[in-house]
XYZ file of C-alpha atoms in Angstrom:
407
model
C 53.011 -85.592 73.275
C 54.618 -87.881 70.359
C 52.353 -89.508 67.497
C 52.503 -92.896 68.167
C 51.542 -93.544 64.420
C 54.448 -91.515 63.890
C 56.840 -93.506 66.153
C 56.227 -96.880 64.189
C 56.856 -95.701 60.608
C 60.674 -94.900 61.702
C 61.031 -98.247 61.719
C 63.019 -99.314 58.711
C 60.911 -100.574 55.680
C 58.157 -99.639 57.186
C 56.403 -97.114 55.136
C 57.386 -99.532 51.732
C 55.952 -102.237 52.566
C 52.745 -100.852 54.427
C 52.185 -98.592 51.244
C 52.208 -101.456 48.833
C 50.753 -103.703 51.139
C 47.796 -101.324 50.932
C 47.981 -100.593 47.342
C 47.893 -104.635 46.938
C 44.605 -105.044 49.107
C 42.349 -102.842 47.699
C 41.479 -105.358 45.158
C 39.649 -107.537 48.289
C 37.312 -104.563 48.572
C 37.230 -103.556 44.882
C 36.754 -106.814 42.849
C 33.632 -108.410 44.567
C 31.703 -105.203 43.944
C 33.343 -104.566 41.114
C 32.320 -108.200 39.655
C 28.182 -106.573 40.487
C 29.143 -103.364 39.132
C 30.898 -104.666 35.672
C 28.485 -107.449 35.276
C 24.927 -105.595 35.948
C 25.780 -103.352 33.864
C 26.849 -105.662 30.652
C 24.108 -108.316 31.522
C 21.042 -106.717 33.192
C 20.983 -109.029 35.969
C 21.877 -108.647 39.917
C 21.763 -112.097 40.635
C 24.169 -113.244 37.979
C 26.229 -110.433 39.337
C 25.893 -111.528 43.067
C 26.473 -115.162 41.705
C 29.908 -114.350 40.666
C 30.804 -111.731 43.106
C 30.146 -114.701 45.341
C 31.535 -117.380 43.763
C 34.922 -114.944 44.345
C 34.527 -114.070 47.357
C 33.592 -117.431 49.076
C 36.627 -119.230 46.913
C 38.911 -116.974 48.027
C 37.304 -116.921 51.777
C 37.820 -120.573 52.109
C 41.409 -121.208 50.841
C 43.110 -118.173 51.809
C 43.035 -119.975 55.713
C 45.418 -122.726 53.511
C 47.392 -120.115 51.535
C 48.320 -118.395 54.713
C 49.206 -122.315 56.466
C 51.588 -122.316 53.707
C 52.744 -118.682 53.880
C 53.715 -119.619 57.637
C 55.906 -122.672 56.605
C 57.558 -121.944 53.224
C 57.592 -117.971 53.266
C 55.826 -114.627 51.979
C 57.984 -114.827 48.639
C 57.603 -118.406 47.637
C 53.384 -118.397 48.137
C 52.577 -114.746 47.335
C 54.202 -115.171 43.628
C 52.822 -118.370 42.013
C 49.227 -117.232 43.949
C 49.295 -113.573 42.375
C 50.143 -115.230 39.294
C 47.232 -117.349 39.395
C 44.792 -114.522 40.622
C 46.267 -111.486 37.919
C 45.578 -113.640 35.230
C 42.287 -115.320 36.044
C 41.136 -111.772 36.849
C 41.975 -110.583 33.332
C 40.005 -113.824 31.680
C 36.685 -112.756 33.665
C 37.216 -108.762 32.362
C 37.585 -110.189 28.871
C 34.542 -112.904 28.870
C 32.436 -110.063 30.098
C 33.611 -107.413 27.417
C 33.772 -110.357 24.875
C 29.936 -112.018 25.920
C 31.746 -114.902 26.442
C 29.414 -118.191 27.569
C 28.332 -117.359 31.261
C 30.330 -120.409 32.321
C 33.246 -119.127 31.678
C 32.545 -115.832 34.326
C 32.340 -118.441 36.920
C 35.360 -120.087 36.017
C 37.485 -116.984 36.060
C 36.077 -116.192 39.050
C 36.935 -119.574 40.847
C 40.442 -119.142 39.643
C 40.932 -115.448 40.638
C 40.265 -116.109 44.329
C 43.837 -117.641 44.474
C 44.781 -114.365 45.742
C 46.237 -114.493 49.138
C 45.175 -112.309 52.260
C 47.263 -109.062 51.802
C 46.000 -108.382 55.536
C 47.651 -111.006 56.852
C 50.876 -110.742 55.107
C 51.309 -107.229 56.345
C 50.787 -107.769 60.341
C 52.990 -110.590 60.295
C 55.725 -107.782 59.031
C 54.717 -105.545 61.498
C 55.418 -108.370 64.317
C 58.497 -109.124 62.727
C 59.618 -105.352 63.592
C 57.888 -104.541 67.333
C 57.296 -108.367 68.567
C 56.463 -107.764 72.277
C 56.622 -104.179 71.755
C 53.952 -102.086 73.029
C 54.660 -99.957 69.191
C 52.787 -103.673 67.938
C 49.686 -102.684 69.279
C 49.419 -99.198 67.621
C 50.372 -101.265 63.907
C 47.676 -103.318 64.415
C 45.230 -100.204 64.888
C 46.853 -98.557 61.951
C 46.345 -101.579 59.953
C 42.692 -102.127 61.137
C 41.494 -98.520 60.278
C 43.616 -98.999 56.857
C 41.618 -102.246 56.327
C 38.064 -100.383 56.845
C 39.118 -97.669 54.223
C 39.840 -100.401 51.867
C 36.265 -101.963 52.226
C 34.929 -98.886 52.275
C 36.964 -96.389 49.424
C 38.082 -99.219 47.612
C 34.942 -100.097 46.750
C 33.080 -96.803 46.474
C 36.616 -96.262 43.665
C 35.550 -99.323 41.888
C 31.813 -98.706 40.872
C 32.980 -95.301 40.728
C 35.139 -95.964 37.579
C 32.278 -98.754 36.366
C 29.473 -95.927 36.552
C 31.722 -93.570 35.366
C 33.753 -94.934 32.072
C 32.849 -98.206 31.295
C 31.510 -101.317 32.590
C 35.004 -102.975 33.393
C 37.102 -100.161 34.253
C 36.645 -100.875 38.205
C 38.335 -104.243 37.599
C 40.818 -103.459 35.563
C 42.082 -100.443 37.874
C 41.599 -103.288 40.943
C 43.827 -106.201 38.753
C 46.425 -103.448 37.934
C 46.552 -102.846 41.871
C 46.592 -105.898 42.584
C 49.267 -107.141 40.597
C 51.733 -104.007 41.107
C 51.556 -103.648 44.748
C 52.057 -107.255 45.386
C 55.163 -107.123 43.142
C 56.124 -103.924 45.041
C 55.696 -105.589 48.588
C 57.386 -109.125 47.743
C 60.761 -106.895 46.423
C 61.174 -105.693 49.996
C 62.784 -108.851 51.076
C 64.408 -107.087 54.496
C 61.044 -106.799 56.241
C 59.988 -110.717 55.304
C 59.089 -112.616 58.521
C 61.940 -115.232 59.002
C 60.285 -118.557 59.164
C 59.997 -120.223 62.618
C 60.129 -124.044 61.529
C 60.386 -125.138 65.551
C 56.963 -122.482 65.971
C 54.680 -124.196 63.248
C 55.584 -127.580 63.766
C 55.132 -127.370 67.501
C 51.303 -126.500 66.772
C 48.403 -128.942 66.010
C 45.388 -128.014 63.539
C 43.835 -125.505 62.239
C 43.482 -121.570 64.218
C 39.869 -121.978 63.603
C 39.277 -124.705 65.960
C 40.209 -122.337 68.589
C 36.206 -120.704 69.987
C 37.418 -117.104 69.695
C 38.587 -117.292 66.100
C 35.241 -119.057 65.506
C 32.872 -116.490 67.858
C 34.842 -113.309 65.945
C 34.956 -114.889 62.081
C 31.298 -115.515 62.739
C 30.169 -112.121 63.401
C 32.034 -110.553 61.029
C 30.546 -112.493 58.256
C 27.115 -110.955 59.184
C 29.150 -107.366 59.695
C 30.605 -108.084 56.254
C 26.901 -108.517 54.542
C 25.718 -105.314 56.567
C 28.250 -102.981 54.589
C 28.163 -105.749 50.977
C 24.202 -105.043 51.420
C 24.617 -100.859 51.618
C 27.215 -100.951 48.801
C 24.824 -103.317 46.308
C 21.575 -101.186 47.536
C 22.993 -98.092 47.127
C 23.952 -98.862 43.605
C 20.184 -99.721 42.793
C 18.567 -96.854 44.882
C 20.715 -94.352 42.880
C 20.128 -96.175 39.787
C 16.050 -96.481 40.435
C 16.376 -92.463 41.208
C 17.958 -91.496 37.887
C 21.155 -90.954 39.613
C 23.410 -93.880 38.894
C 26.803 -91.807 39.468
C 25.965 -90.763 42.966
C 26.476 -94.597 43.958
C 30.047 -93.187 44.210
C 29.181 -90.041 46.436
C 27.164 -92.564 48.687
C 29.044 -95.254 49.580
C 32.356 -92.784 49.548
C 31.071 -91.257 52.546
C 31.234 -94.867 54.792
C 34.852 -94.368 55.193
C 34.987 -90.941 56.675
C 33.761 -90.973 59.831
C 34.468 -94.507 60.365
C 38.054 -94.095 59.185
C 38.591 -90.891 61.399
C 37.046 -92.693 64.817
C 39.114 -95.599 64.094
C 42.670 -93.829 64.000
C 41.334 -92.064 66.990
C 40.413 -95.299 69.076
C 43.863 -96.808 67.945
C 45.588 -93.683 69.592
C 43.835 -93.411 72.772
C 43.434 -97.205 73.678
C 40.553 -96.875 75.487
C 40.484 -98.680 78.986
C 37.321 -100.475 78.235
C 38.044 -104.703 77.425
C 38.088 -105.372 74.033
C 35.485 -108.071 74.209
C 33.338 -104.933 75.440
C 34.547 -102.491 72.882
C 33.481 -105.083 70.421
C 30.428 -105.759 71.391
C 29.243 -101.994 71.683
C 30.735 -101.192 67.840
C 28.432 -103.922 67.031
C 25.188 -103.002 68.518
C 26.118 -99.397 67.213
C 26.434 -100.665 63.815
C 22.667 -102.491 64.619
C 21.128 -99.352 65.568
C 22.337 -97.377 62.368
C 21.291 -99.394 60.148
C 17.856 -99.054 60.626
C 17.697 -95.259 58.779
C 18.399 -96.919 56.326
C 15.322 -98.587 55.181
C 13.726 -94.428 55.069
C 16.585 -93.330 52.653
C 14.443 -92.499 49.517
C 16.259 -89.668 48.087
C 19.761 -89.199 47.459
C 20.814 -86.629 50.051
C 19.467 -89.280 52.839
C 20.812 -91.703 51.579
C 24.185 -90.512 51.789
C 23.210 -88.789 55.491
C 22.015 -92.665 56.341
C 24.896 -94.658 55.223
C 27.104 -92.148 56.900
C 25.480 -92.769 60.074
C 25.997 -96.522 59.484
C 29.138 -96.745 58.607
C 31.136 -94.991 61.885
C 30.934 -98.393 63.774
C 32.647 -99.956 61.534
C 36.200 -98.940 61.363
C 35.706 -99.624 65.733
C 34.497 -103.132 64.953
C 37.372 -104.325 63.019
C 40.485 -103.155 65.177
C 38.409 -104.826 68.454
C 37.780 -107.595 66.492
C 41.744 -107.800 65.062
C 42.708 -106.911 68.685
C 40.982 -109.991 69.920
C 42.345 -112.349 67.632
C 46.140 -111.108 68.277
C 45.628 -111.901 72.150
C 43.331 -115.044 71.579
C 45.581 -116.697 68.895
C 49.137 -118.245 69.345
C 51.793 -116.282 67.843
C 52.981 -119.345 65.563
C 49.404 -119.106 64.301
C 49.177 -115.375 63.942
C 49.091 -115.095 60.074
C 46.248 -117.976 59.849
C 44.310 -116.396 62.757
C 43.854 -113.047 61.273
C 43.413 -114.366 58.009
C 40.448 -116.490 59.098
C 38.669 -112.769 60.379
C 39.447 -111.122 56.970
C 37.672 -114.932 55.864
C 34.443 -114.132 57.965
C 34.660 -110.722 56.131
C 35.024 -112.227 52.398
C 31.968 -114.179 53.019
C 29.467 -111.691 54.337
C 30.435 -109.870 51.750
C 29.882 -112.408 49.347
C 26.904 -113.285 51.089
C 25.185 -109.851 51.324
C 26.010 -109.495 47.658
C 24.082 -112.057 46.527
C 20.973 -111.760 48.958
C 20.917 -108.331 48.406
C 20.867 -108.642 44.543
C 17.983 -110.949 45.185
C 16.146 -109.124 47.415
C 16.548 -105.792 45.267
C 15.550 -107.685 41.547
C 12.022 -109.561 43.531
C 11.082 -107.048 46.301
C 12.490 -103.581 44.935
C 15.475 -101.411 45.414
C 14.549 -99.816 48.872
C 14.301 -103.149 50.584
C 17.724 -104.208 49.983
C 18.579 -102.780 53.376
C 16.562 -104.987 55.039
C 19.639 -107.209 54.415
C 21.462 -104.826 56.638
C 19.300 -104.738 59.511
C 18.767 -108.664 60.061
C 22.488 -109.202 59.898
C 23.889 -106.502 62.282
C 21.443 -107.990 64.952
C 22.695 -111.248 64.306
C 26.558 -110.180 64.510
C 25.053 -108.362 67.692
C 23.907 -111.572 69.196
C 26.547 -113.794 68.103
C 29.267 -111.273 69.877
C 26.731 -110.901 73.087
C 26.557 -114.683 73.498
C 30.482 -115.660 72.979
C 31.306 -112.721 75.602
C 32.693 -115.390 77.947
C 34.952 -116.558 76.128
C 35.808 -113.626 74.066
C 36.679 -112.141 77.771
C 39.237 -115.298 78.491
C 42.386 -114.510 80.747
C 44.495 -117.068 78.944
C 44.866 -117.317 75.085
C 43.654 -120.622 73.828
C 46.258 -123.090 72.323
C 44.891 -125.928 70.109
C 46.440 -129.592 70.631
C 48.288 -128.596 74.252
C 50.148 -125.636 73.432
C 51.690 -122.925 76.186
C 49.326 -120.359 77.278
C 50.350 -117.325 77.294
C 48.625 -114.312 79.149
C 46.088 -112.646 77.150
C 45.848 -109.132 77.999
């Protein structure tokens, strides 16, 4: 029996661009916790952390949607440079005004400016269509790319306050801007896999991909999946911390991506016969039930059992919830649609960053999980309720677009 993960890295460019595409992501998962990490550490304060980490995060969740609009009319090449630009060097202000004590404004300002960075995420699936459009090797991409995305969330991060913990208070930014600033340059030089542009496709559609109620069901719930895993990264930096352990905070939150990242290439190989929209909804209620260990973890060696045990739904819940959005979403619209989940993301992320800080520096380290639980129920309801139209037969096609089967 052939690897099908195999099969689509013959195609040519392939392995290029997907291995700086990757290299140029890790930042999404690294800077926000590397903003709490860096700045905890130089300032004594979680919720000036959070703050920032959020201001980020939310910034760069709400205009990536627009960056990835104009990524879709003018090209990769002509966006991803000027943007990068933008992000590299905004990123390098905030590392310096938190080395240099610079006034706290100006961490908020470097912040605002660094979430110019477009959505790697995006950028790379619209190559991938480019190659295997209509091909049933597309589907198999997209689950590569979905279990790649969960070990950036989940490594990247654990890498980032690794190197914070480990040499000094900045180091797990300055790694993530060096990252992000050489594998976007490596992936924008590979000019044969750039999507052509499809001037007829774009014009032809009307608003926004979020209007359509899929993209807004899916983005929803993974903003409350996003502060689930923000939450055990944030808490887990604070329990270790509390027990006289600081480094293990890299140990601990290392271990999300193994089983999670293992299940996930697994479920993109088989293609299991059960709907997406059902697959999705049971990686979310497994994701609820794990999470409750969690609030028992008082040593380190639980801990790490604990967020092990929470973490294996999550690598299922993003390729269901990517799968959904590539049958739900017009292909003219494909870059904006799966942009918009990676947006949902961003801002549970930021989200459970900042509640968590709070909850950690007024009620105590161990409660931050609480965080955790209360949002993986909600991404459980929100996903049980829109299961109607999550299960739709036609895609949805804003403004009187063709329909086009689903599944």
């Amino acid at each position: 029996m052939s690897n099908p993960y195999a099969e689509i890295f013959r195609a040519p460019g392939a392995k290029s661009f997907s291995a700086a595409g990757f290299l140029a992501r890790l930042p999404i998962a690294m800077a926000p916790i590397g903003i709490v990490a860096m700045l905890s550490q130089t300032h004594g304060e979680y919720w000036l952390a959070g703050a920032v980490s959020a201001t980020f995060a939310l910034t760069n969740a709400l205009i990536s949607p627009h960056i990835s609009r104009l990524v879709d009319r003018y090209g990769q090449t002509a966006v991803v440079i000027p943007t990068t630009t933008i992000s590299v060097s905004a990123f390098l202000a905030l590392i310096a005004a938190t080395h240099q004590n610079w006034p706290v404004w100006t961490l908020f300002v470097s912040a605002l400016l660094a979430a110019a960075m477009p959505s790697m995420p995006a950028l790379v699936r619209a190559r991938w269509t480019e190659i295997f459009r209509n091909r049933p090797e597309l589907n198999t991409a997209f689950a590569f790319e979905s279990a790649a995305d969960e070990l950036v969330y989940i490594a990247g991060a654990s890498f980032s306050v690794g190197l914070g913990v480990a040499l000094f208070p900045e180091a797990g930014m300055l790694a993530s801007t060096i990252f992000l600033a050489l594998g976007t340059l490596a992936f924008i030089l590979q000019r044969a896999s750039e999507p052509r542009l499809r001037h007829e496709d774009v014009d032809a559609q009307q608003g926004s991909a979020i209007r359509l109620r899929a993209v807004q069901i899916i983005t929803l719930a993974l903003v409350f999946v996003g502060s689930t895993f923000a939450t055990a990264e944030v808490s887990a930096v604070a329990i270790t911390r509390e027990l006289g352990q600081p480094n293990a905070a890299t140990l601990v939150i290392g271990v999300y991506a193994i089983g999670s990242f293992i299940l996930g290439l697994v479920l993109g190989a088989i293609n299991p016969a059960v709907p997406l929209h059902r697959q999705l909804l049971i990686a979310v209620s497994v994701l609820a039930i794990t999470a409750w260990p969690l609030l028992v973890a008082d040593t380190v060696p639980l801990l790490a059992l604990a967020v092990f045990v929470s973490g294996i739904a999550i690598s299922p819940t993003f390729i269901t919830a990517f799968g959904l959005i590539e049958r739900r979403v017009p292909a003219a619209m494909l870059t904006e649609g799966v942009t918009w989940v990676t947006t949902g993301i961003g801002i549970g992320m930021a989200l459970g960053a900042f509640v968590a800080g709070w909850v950690v520096d007024i009620f105590g380290a161990e409660n931050g999980f609480w965080v955790s639980v209360i949002a993986s129920a909600a991404a459980v309801a929100t996903i049980g309720l829109g299961q109607r139209s999550l299960a739709g037969t036609t895609m949805e096609c804003p403004a009187g677009s063709l329909a086009q089967p689903a599944e």
